Amino acid sequence: MRGNMSDDMLLEVRDVSKSFPGVQALRNVNLEIRQNEVVAFVGENGAGKSTLLNILSGLFRPDSGEIIYKGALYEPANYHDATLTGVSRVFQEQGLVPNIPVYENLFISHEKRFTRLGVLNRGRMSHLAGEVLADAGLEVKPSDITGTLPFPVRQMLEVIRAFAVPTFLGVEHPLVLLDEPTAGLDANETELLYARLRRFREHGSAVLVSHALFEALELCDRIYVFKDGEIVDMVFPKDVNESRLHELMVGRQRDSEYYKEDCQRAPGDRVVLEVSSGCARGCFHDVSLRLREGEILGIGGMLGSGKSELGRVLAGDLRMDGGEMSVFGATIGHPTVRKMLRAGVGYIPGERAIEGLILYLPVQWNMTLPIVPELTKAGYYDMGEEKRIVQKHCEMLNIKTPSQETLVVNLSGGNQQKVVLAKWLAKEVKILILENPTRGMDAGVKADIYAFLRELAANNVSIVLITDELLELIGMSNSIAIMKEGMITSMIEATAEAKPTEKELVQFMV
Amino acid sequence: MEDASLEHSAKPPIAVRRARKADLSRRRHIVSTVGPFATLAFLVALFSILNPEFLTRGNAYSVLRASSALLMLSLGLTFVIMLASIDLSIGSIVTLVGILTAMLVPHLGVWAVFASLALGTACGLLNGVLFTYVRIPSFVVTLGTLSLFYGVSLVIDQNTAVAVTNEHFIWLADGTLLGDFPNMVLVALVAWGVCIFISQRTRFGRAVYAIGGGERMAMLSGLPVRRYKIVAFMLSGLFAGLASALLVAKFQGGNPEMGQGPMLLDAIAAVVMGGTGLTGGVGGPHRTILGALVLAVLGNGMVMSEVGPYEQVVIKGLVTVIAVSLTLDRRQVRIAK
Amino acid sequence: MRLLESTTDRARLMTNVAPIASLVLMVIVFSIGSEVFFTPQNFDNILRQSAALLIVALGGTFVILIGSIDLSVAAVIVFGAMMTAMTAPFLGPAAIFVGMAIGVAWGLVNGLLLVLGKLPSFMVTLGMHSVILGISLILLGGGNTIDFDNELMRKAATAQVVPHVPLIAVWAFAVYAICVLVAFRSRLGRFAFAIGGGERVSQLSGVAVGRYKVYIFMLSGLFAGLGGALLAARSQSANQEMGGTFMLDSIAAIVMGGTPLTGGVGGPHRTLLGVLVIGVLGNGLVLMGVGAYEQIAIKGVVIVAAVALTISRSKLSVLK
């Protein structure tokens, strides 16, 4: 037992730091969680919330610092270990195995408890799972194959599992980590989850990570605010409102200079990209939009609203099942990436490392990938011309790289993203689809990218900006489309003189 | 949902909206369930028409005998394939174990069969450790050990056959413990039952499904993925060892070609045809018996219909590719490498 | 994630130093162990034995560069050799082109199955290995050898333009030079690196990924066919044994050279070194009196070790 602890202390994080190559994910984080308490972690993407959850659930080990849980040093070797001591978690990116029955998922890695003499009693597992499901009010058969259930049900299952496992293991004072548990749930389901959380609190504690700030305000006892890997503040819900909380998170009011709003100009009249009643099965339906020359069209919405799928359809990467799409007045039937590119549409996906860049190839090779055919003359690749083009774009975008031959993996996140941008500039696209172009970047790089997007727009390049960051959405866009449950629910003008507020946007989103 | 099994919940239940996806997976399910039966029926009908000798008691036994070695070999492989891995070395394990077994029979008699099992398991352990701890893709590991085991067997017996004359050992395959059913078939059926038990009623068996279906998630959930992967490779080796022992008994000796040639492709084809896709997570050893029967009927029928040995090689290659392509879950392979 | 932390730097060092170090070490050991090893005649031997392997491995390098694998090369070699031998009496040296063409055709089949069928390449080419070998056995009539006699073709393979350098080695070097140019100075080469390094990225950047994969399998088939044709020309015959250990040897050579199975890095310029390592190893083992059977076992170990040392584990998120 450790001294100097009050009686109801459950978990204490002391000076925990964690870094990854090129990123300081957590810096000297201190926090405490008491028994029967629900605390919230809020912060922008990349602020360090998920890293801390990963440490608490045994997936990462901190570089320094220590964690005290129930009075003892807490160093789980893996998630299984963490659950045995009472910490369970809802994973943001679905932690259920799709091809096995629901009951096996509920008790996965705890099968030992149902095993006697090496024989697994699946009947008992299934029966107990039935009780747990009934208790939670979820109408699912334990024998249903998990992958065949719709997304919200699977999400609920994960939440139920996180609550049920400590009870099933008989651990006292459990701690449940909820990472964006309500993403993709409708109002009914969300309410069910809240009720479950309130009930759970009578015998355990919970951490809630959420982008919906009102959830934190409504459900939690205390709120820790994360920014750039540090805890910048701890507040009580009664002392703050949503906008104040947001201010703490981003550390600033919306700064019109930052987004170069004075450079925003009215778009031209010419429609360059038009979608009418576009539909992608299971993602969005009946979406119509027009993008004009030199316009920055922002698209906002919660996770699962269909906005990123819309981006992929515009890029030709996802099949459009219905509706029509035309670029510069020419209809494009069955859009594919190559067709869209030929029409002048470039796409910068959200997953930079997986979809935007080939990490183990040089800067040069990455930047010229789309123009390899243009650079090949009579079957021979013109490396001199390549060098000139790369040089030009490195200067234009202020890309800091030791040489053109440097592997992209060795650049910082901001420079990497600039290489992706340069790729499409070299291709001279007329329309650019961007998804979360500044995620995880520091303010300086963000400002560079914003200034650059403005310049592009001034040169009559049209931009579709799909983003989770509300301030960016408001600051950059000429007009904003808000998506909800696969439909565009509202179009909001955002001229430089009359920008909407975050609050207004959020109202349309939820 | 047809019957709500949980009426007693007080709160309003969440309506379960089944996705269209479910229909697709059901269709695939039907193809992989009915497919093997249909193929079997078709082949039996075809060969019965082509050759009246095909549908006789004697020939039925020879089909059973031929399929039983293949079944044993494919059973262990099924676990590996369910993990979405592959074991290309089983043929060479059969060779190596076969030769060693044949050499041990004069000393150990019938008990040499346990040596076969142990040797096979040891080979599997080597594969598993190289795969999980040295972290090399399974097809490369087993491609390497394929060469290694084969080379070692050639070195040991200098490319000659080793005869077995011990009648007790030969009885293992040829004796008739039950009616006039060959023992070899009996052993294969018992092995089949054991594998079904392992896959349905043990922690390891259920974990194999979970790992094959979503390795990352299984790992996040805290399953000891590495350990189970090694166990799967050991089972693959174990059953290759068993198959090898019975082949030695059946052919009264071991030789350096006994596991080479078409045996590996046949085993993969049998597993995959039964309905265990290479993408992992689906199927299971209970289904592999059908694949083994299809392959055995095909082989036997081709011989009876006087298809040349080289034509048979071609046909089996085609059959493997077709079987793999029919059972692969393409939603899981966004990138085919 | 802790599970995925990389050892890239060490891996890179291994890829750069290991092949040269092992080559030097082997030369020293074999020179001490055998008087014959370090002689011009043996140099001739090594070159002759390595030439065909180099040609075959160069095609394989592109396949591995895109992250796939071609296990059917040995069968294509047999097929190419056979077609060359069968047509040589009528066509003369032009029969070599028949061998190449038939190789391309098999590569096309492999590539289409991979791309259109979305099947893993090791499975496609394992199955096709059986199909191709079976068909050539049917055409050969089993274990028969087809002999022919064409002096020009024999010369094309064995004549020594420079003392102790057979012409087949000159061809191999020519092919090597072309492959290096293709890898770094052509669309196909650029795209091969890009596809292997990031298939999604390439696709989103407008690369016709499927089409280029098929081209690359055709290239592998082309070189396997050429290898077979030259082997036939050299021995003035073709039989089912000609594929020999080419499949394992070429994979080992490629990987040892420094093109890991994960794809996207390395390249054909490095394969030369790997081929020399394998060539010297085989030659030296024979001279030291190690039997053919032991060599099969040793090669299995070599391939696993080479892969283990060079593979980029940071790129293998899930090991299958």
Coordinates of N, CA, C and O in Angstrom, one line a residue, chain A residues 57 59 78-84 87 89 91 94-97 100 104-111 158 161 165, chain B residues 210-211 214-225, chain C residues 1 3:
Chain A
S57 N -5.2 1.0 -20.5 CA -5.7 -0.3 -20.8 C -4.6 -1.3 -21.2 O -4.9 -2.4 -21.8
L59 N -2.1 -1.3 -23.5 CA -1.6 -1.4 -24.8 C -0.2 -0.7 -25.0 O 0.6 -1.2 -25.7
N78 N -0.9 -6.3 -20.8 CA -1.7 -6.2 -22.0 C -3.1 -5.9 -21.5 O -3.4 -5.8 -20.4
Y79 N -4.0 -5.9 -22.5 CA -5.4 -5.5 -22.2 C -6.1 -6.6 -21.3 O -6.8 -6.3 -20.3
H80 N -5.8 -7.8 -21.6 CA -6.3 -8.9 -20.7 C -5.9 -8.7 -19.3 O -6.8 -8.8 -18.4
D81 N -4.7 -8.4 -19.1 CA -4.2 -8.1 -17.7 C -5.0 -7.0 -17.1 O -5.3 -7.0 -15.9
A82 N -5.2 -5.9 -17.9 CA -5.9 -4.8 -17.4 C -7.3 -5.2 -16.9 O -7.8 -4.8 -15.9
T83 N -8.0 -6.0 -17.7 CA -9.4 -6.4 -17.4 C -9.4 -7.2 -16.1 O -10.3 -7.1 -15.3
L84 N -8.4 -8.0 -15.9 CA -8.3 -8.8 -14.6 C -8.3 -7.9 -13.4 O -8.8 -8.3 -12.3
V87 N -10.0 -2.9 -15.1 CA -10.1 -1.8 -16.1 C -10.6 -2.4 -17.4 O -10.0 -3.4 -17.9
R89 N -12.6 -1.5 -21.4 CA -12.6 -0.3 -22.3 C -13.5 -0.5 -23.5 O -13.7 -1.7 -24.0
F91 N -13.4 0.4 -27.3 CA -12.5 0.9 -28.3 C -13.2 1.7 -29.3 O -14.3 1.5 -29.7
Q94 N -14.1 -0.1 -33.0 CA -14.7 -1.4 -32.9 C -13.8 -2.5 -32.5 O -13.0 -3.0 -33.3
G95 N -13.8 -2.9 -31.3 CA -13.0 -4.0 -30.8 C -13.6 -5.4 -30.8 O -13.2 -6.2 -30.0
L96 N -14.6 -5.6 -31.6 CA -15.3 -6.9 -31.7 C -14.8 -7.7 -32.9 O -14.6 -7.1 -33.9
V97 N -14.7 -9.0 -32.7 CA -14.3 -9.9 -33.8 C -15.6 -10.2 -34.6 O -16.6 -10.6 -34.0
I100 N -17.5 -14.2 -35.1 CA -17.9 -15.2 -34.1 C -19.1 -14.7 -33.4 O -19.5 -13.5 -33.5
E104 N -19.4 -15.1 -27.6 CA -18.0 -15.3 -27.5 C -17.2 -14.0 -27.5 O -16.2 -13.9 -26.8
N105 N -17.8 -13.0 -28.1 CA -17.2 -11.7 -28.1 C -17.3 -11.1 -26.7 O -16.4 -10.5 -26.2
L106 N -18.4 -11.3 -26.0 CA -18.6 -10.8 -24.7 C -17.6 -11.3 -23.7 O -17.1 -10.5 -22.8
F107 N -17.3 -12.5 -23.8 CA -16.3 -13.1 -22.8 C -15.0 -13.5 -23.4 O -14.3 -14.3 -22.9
I108 N -14.6 -12.8 -24.5 CA -13.4 -13.2 -25.2 C -12.2 -12.9 -24.2 O -12.2 -12.0 -23.5
S109 N -11.3 -13.8 -24.3 CA -10.1 -13.9 -23.4 C -10.4 -14.3 -22.0 O -9.5 -14.4 -21.1
H110 N -11.7 -14.5 -21.7 CA -12.0 -15.0 -20.3 C -12.6 -16.4 -20.4 O -13.3 -16.8 -19.5
E111 N -12.4 -17.1 -21.5 CA -13.0 -18.4 -21.7 C -12.5 -19.4 -20.6 O -13.2 -20.3 -20.3
E158 N -20.3 -3.4 -27.4 CA -19.0 -3.2 -26.8 C -19.1 -2.5 -25.5 O -18.4 -2.7 -24.6
R161 N -20.2 -4.9 -23.0 CA -19.1 -5.8 -22.6 C -18.2 -5.1 -21.6 O -17.8 -5.7 -20.6
V165 N -17.9 -7.1 -18.1 CA -16.7 -7.9 -17.8 C -16.2 -7.8 -16.3 O -16.0 -8.8 -15.6
Chain B
A210 N -11.6 -16.6 -33.7 CA -11.5 -15.2 -33.4 C -10.2 -14.6 -34.0 O -10.3 -13.5 -34.6
I211 N -9.1 -15.3 -34.0 CA -7.9 -14.7 -34.5 C -8.0 -14.7 -36.0 O -7.6 -13.7 -36.7
G214 N -10.4 -11.7 -36.9 CA -10.0 -10.3 -36.6 C -8.8 -10.3 -35.7 O -8.9 -10.2 -34.5
E215 N -7.6 -10.5 -36.2 CA -6.4 -10.8 -35.4 C -6.1 -9.6 -34.5 O -5.8 -9.7 -33.3
R216 N -6.3 -8.4 -35.1 CA -6.0 -7.2 -34.3 C -6.9 -7.1 -33.1 O -6.5 -6.8 -32.0
M217 N -8.2 -7.3 -33.4 CA -9.2 -7.2 -32.3 C -9.0 -8.3 -31.3 O -9.1 -8.1 -30.1
A218 N -8.6 -9.5 -31.8 CA -8.4 -10.6 -30.8 C -7.2 -10.3 -29.9 O -7.2 -10.5 -28.7
M219 N -6.2 -9.6 -30.5 CA -5.0 -9.3 -29.8 C -5.4 -8.2 -28.7 O -5.0 -8.3 -27.6
L220 N -6.2 -7.2 -29.2 CA -6.6 -6.1 -28.3 C -7.4 -6.7 -27.1 O -7.3 -6.3 -26.0
S221 N -8.2 -7.8 -27.4 CA -9.0 -8.4 -26.4 C -8.2 -9.1 -25.4 O -8.7 -9.6 -24.4
G222 N -6.9 -9.4 -25.7 CA -6.0 -10.0 -24.8 C -5.9 -11.5 -25.0 O -5.4 -12.2 -24.1
L223 N -6.3 -12.0 -26.1 CA -6.0 -13.5 -26.4 C -4.5 -13.7 -26.6 O -3.9 -12.8 -27.3
P224 N -4.0 -14.8 -26.1 CA -2.5 -15.0 -26.3 C -2.3 -15.5 -27.8 O -2.2 -16.7 -28.0
V225 N -2.3 -14.6 -28.7 CA -2.4 -14.9 -30.1 C -1.2 -15.8 -30.5 O -1.3 -16.8 -31.2
Chain C
M1 N 1.8 1.5 -31.2 CA 1.5 0.3 -30.5 C 2.8 -0.5 -30.3 O 3.6 -0.6 -31.1
L3 N 3.5 -3.5 -30.0 CA 3.7 -4.7 -30.8 C 4.4 -4.3 -32.1 O 5.0 -5.2 -32.7

